[in-house]
């Protein structure tokens, strides 16, 4: 079974600075998808960024980018120019593209605090 | 354009009781997934419904059951509630058989407390 590990329960960063959240995963599959979701205090999970494993190019979405290392099974999220609104729980998630697999497997989450 | 809605927002139940949680997907979406998120944990997949059928089920006992209606809304039922069922229950919707691989839209969740 696939597992996702986020080794940083909490992280903090000064406003306008850059922070990197770590995620590793375990799988024997070659084709899959990886996601970062944000969960603010309102509880509603919001997709931040998505990476397809067959694509070597790292995904970027404005201030958010990933460092996808397939061989190392690592998928870190970099947030540039941190803003107060970035404060939230961040979850890394894995999805298999195989038949019969319709679930996201989430990590334990990293709580990100932005210091003004 | 209405997003994913869930009801109720909060509820408190007693051990042994039964509960029904409801989810309306984002307009145009036909696939609904349910997740359980215990306090301080990441969400865990319960099951997914597409075209009114359960496509896949996570590692949850038969006390957890669900249903999808022709309008694509969905219910999650939990029987014989245990204290350990206390959690935030999240509903997520997507479009088509593989839309969930592109993006799922989550609702705000239902906070269930079992006493």
PDB file of N, CA and C in Angstrom, chain A residues 33 35 37 39 43-45 47 50 91 95-96 100-104 106-108, chain B residues 9-10 35 37 41-43 45 48 55-56 88 100-104 106 108-109:
ATOM      1  N   UNK A  33       0.031  10.352  -9.443  1.00  0.00           N
ATOM      2  CA  UNK A  33      -0.109  11.798  -9.329  1.00  0.00           C
ATOM      3  C   UNK A  33       0.189  12.199  -7.884  1.00  0.00           C
ATOM      4  N   UNK A  35      -0.067  15.625  -5.104  1.00  0.00           N
ATOM      5  CA  UNK A  35      -0.790  16.869  -4.873  1.00  0.00           C
ATOM      6  C   UNK A  35      -0.322  17.512  -3.571  1.00  0.00           C
ATOM      7  N   UNK A  37      -2.377  19.985  -0.927  1.00  0.00           N
ATOM      8  CA  UNK A  37      -3.629  20.623  -0.573  1.00  0.00           C
ATOM      9  C   UNK A  37      -3.392  21.503   0.643  1.00  0.00           C
ATOM     10  N   UNK A  39      -5.335  23.445   3.882  1.00  0.00           N
ATOM     11  CA  UNK A  39      -6.551  23.457   4.690  1.00  0.00           C
ATOM     12  C   UNK A  39      -6.470  24.591   5.702  1.00  0.00           C
ATOM     13  N   UNK A  43     -11.455  24.985   7.297  1.00  0.00           N
ATOM     14  CA  UNK A  43     -11.528  23.525   7.112  1.00  0.00           C
ATOM     15  C   UNK A  43     -11.647  23.071   5.660  1.00  0.00           C
ATOM     16  N   UNK A  44     -11.911  23.984   4.741  1.00  0.00           N
ATOM     17  CA  UNK A  44     -12.136  23.561   3.363  1.00  0.00           C
ATOM     18  C   UNK A  44     -10.810  23.340   2.651  1.00  0.00           C
ATOM     19  N   UNK A  45     -10.585  22.116   2.219  1.00  0.00           N
ATOM     20  CA  UNK A  45      -9.344  21.758   1.530  1.00  0.00           C
ATOM     21  C   UNK A  45      -9.322  22.407   0.149  1.00  0.00           C
ATOM     22  N   UNK A  47      -6.937  22.764  -3.435  1.00  0.00           N
ATOM     23  CA  UNK A  47      -5.794  22.273  -4.202  1.00  0.00           C
ATOM     24  C   UNK A  47      -4.812  23.411  -4.441  1.00  0.00           C
ATOM     25  N   UNK A  50      -0.407  20.362  -8.440  1.00  0.00           N
ATOM     26  CA  UNK A  50      -0.521  18.953  -8.853  1.00  0.00           C
ATOM     27  C   UNK A  50       0.637  18.609  -9.771  1.00  0.00           C
ATOM     28  N   UNK A  91      -1.240  19.547   3.254  1.00  0.00           N
ATOM     29  CA  UNK A  91      -1.217  18.101   3.125  1.00  0.00           C
ATOM     30  C   UNK A  91      -0.666  17.703   1.762  1.00  0.00           C
ATOM     31  N   UNK A  95      -1.968   9.793  -5.509  1.00  0.00           N
ATOM     32  CA  UNK A  95      -3.062   9.097  -6.174  1.00  0.00           C
ATOM     33  C   UNK A  95      -2.486   8.178  -7.239  1.00  0.00           C
ATOM     34  N   UNK A  96      -2.900   6.927  -7.212  1.00  0.00           N
ATOM     35  CA  UNK A  96      -2.504   5.991  -8.242  1.00  0.00           C
ATOM     36  C   UNK A  96      -3.356   6.204  -9.482  1.00  0.00           C
ATOM     37  N   UNK A 100      -9.029   0.676 -10.678  1.00  0.00           N
ATOM     38  CA  UNK A 100      -9.534   0.307  -9.365  1.00  0.00           C
ATOM     39  C   UNK A 100      -8.981   1.122  -8.226  1.00  0.00           C
ATOM     40  N   UNK A 101      -8.268   2.173  -8.539  1.00  0.00           N
ATOM     41  CA  UNK A 101      -7.700   3.000  -7.471  1.00  0.00           C
ATOM     42  C   UNK A 101      -8.289   4.389  -7.602  1.00  0.00           C
ATOM     43  N   UNK A 102      -9.210   4.729  -6.745  1.00  0.00           N
ATOM     44  CA  UNK A 102      -9.882   6.017  -6.839  1.00  0.00           C
ATOM     45  C   UNK A 102      -9.751   6.835  -5.577  1.00  0.00           C
ATOM     46  N   UNK A 103      -8.628   6.726  -4.887  1.00  0.00           N
ATOM     47  CA  UNK A 103      -8.515   7.429  -3.627  1.00  0.00           C
ATOM     48  C   UNK A 103      -7.240   8.255  -3.564  1.00  0.00           C
ATOM     49  N   UNK A 104      -7.333   9.329  -2.791  1.00  0.00           N
ATOM     50  CA  UNK A 104      -6.164  10.104  -2.418  1.00  0.00           C
ATOM     51  C   UNK A 104      -5.633   9.542  -1.102  1.00  0.00           C
ATOM     52  N   UNK A 106      -3.310  10.648   1.911  1.00  0.00           N
ATOM     53  CA  UNK A 106      -2.773  11.891   2.472  1.00  0.00           C
ATOM     54  C   UNK A 106      -1.686  11.627   3.497  1.00  0.00           C
ATOM     55  N   UNK A 107      -0.776  12.599   3.617  1.00  0.00           N
ATOM     56  CA  UNK A 107       0.171  12.594   4.715  1.00  0.00           C
ATOM     57  C   UNK A 107      -0.470  13.173   5.956  1.00  0.00           C
ATOM     58  N   UNK A 108       0.327  13.295   7.025  1.00  0.00           N
ATOM     59  CA  UNK A 108      -0.191  13.764   8.304  1.00  0.00           C
ATOM     60  C   UNK A 108      -0.366  15.273   8.361  1.00  0.00           C
TER      61      UNK A 108
ATOM     62  N   UNK B   9     -23.377  21.123   9.681  1.00  0.00           N
ATOM     63  CA  UNK B   9     -22.022  21.595   9.924  1.00  0.00           C
ATOM     64  C   UNK B   9     -21.412  20.867  11.120  1.00  0.00           C
ATOM     65  N   UNK B  10     -22.194  20.755  12.165  1.00  0.00           N
ATOM     66  CA  UNK B  10     -21.766  20.054  13.375  1.00  0.00           C
ATOM     67  C   UNK B  10     -22.910  19.170  13.850  1.00  0.00           C
ATOM     68  N   UNK B  35     -14.222  11.329   2.923  1.00  0.00           N
ATOM     69  CA  UNK B  35     -13.015  11.149   3.708  1.00  0.00           C
ATOM     70  C   UNK B  35     -13.330  11.404   5.177  1.00  0.00           C
ATOM     71  N   UNK B  37     -11.452  12.673   8.655  1.00  0.00           N
ATOM     72  CA  UNK B  37     -10.249  13.339   9.135  1.00  0.00           C
ATOM     73  C   UNK B  37     -10.304  13.449  10.654  1.00  0.00           C
ATOM     74  N   UNK B  41      -4.894  14.780  12.115  1.00  0.00           N
ATOM     75  CA  UNK B  41      -4.474  13.778  11.126  1.00  0.00           C
ATOM     76  C   UNK B  41      -4.828  14.228   9.713  1.00  0.00           C
ATOM     77  N   UNK B  42      -4.277  13.534   8.753  1.00  0.00           N
ATOM     78  CA  UNK B  42      -4.674  13.754   7.371  1.00  0.00           C
ATOM     79  C   UNK B  42      -5.949  12.985   7.072  1.00  0.00           C
ATOM     80  N   UNK B  43      -6.701  13.399   6.067  1.00  0.00           N
ATOM     81  CA  UNK B  43      -7.937  12.685   5.717  1.00  0.00           C
ATOM     82  C   UNK B  43      -7.653  11.250   5.282  1.00  0.00           C
ATOM     83  N   UNK B  45      -9.481   8.022   3.165  1.00  0.00           N
ATOM     84  CA  UNK B  45     -10.523   7.721   2.176  1.00  0.00           C
ATOM     85  C   UNK B  45     -11.514   6.694   2.709  1.00  0.00           C
ATOM     86  N   UNK B  48     -15.861   6.116  -2.721  1.00  0.00           N
ATOM     87  CA  UNK B  48     -16.170   7.010  -3.830  1.00  0.00           C
ATOM     88  C   UNK B  48     -17.387   6.484  -4.581  1.00  0.00           C
ATOM     89  N   UNK B  55     -17.494   2.881  -6.259  1.00  0.00           N
ATOM     90  CA  UNK B  55     -16.395   2.452  -7.125  1.00  0.00           C
ATOM     91  C   UNK B  55     -15.270   1.812  -6.327  1.00  0.00           C
ATOM     92  N   UNK B  56     -15.010   2.376  -5.177  1.00  0.00           N
ATOM     93  CA  UNK B  56     -13.940   1.833  -4.353  1.00  0.00           C
ATOM     94  C   UNK B  56     -14.209   2.192  -2.903  1.00  0.00           C
ATOM     95  N   UNK B  88     -13.844  14.931  11.552  1.00  0.00           N
ATOM     96  CA  UNK B  88     -14.380  15.793  10.512  1.00  0.00           C
ATOM     97  C   UNK B  88     -14.594  14.933   9.269  1.00  0.00           C
ATOM     98  N   UNK B 100     -11.219  13.131 -10.777  1.00  0.00           N
ATOM     99  CA  UNK B 100     -10.658  13.248  -9.443  1.00  0.00           C
ATOM    100  C   UNK B 100      -9.128  13.258  -9.488  1.00  0.00           C
ATOM    101  N   UNK B 101      -8.549  12.742 -10.563  1.00  0.00           N
ATOM    102  CA  UNK B 101      -7.096  12.754 -10.709  1.00  0.00           C
ATOM    103  C   UNK B 101      -6.582  14.139 -11.107  1.00  0.00           C
ATOM    104  N   UNK B 102      -7.473  14.946 -11.645  1.00  0.00           N
ATOM    105  CA  UNK B 102      -7.072  16.303 -11.999  1.00  0.00           C
ATOM    106  C   UNK B 102      -7.305  17.247 -10.830  1.00  0.00           C
ATOM    107  N   UNK B 103      -8.495  17.175 -10.284  1.00  0.00           N
ATOM    108  CA  UNK B 103      -8.803  18.057  -9.161  1.00  0.00           C
ATOM    109  C   UNK B 103     -10.065  17.585  -8.482  1.00  0.00           C
ATOM    110  N   UNK B 104     -10.055  17.573  -7.167  1.00  0.00           N
ATOM    111  CA  UNK B 104     -11.254  17.351  -6.383  1.00  0.00           C
ATOM    112  C   UNK B 104     -11.566  18.646  -5.649  1.00  0.00           C
ATOM    113  N   UNK B 106     -13.375  20.147  -2.411  1.00  0.00           N
ATOM    114  CA  UNK B 106     -13.821  19.697  -1.108  1.00  0.00           C
ATOM    115  C   UNK B 106     -14.862  20.636  -0.511  1.00  0.00           C
ATOM    116  N   UNK B 108     -16.793  21.985   3.187  1.00  0.00           N
ATOM    117  CA  UNK B 108     -16.261  22.449   4.469  1.00  0.00           C
ATOM    118  C   UNK B 108     -16.284  21.385   5.560  1.00  0.00           C
ATOM    119  N   UNK B 109     -16.943  20.276   5.285  1.00  0.00           N
ATOM    120  CA  UNK B 109     -16.943  19.183   6.239  1.00  0.00           C
ATOM    121  C   UNK B 109     -18.075  19.231   7.260  1.00  0.00           C
TER     122      UNK B 109
END
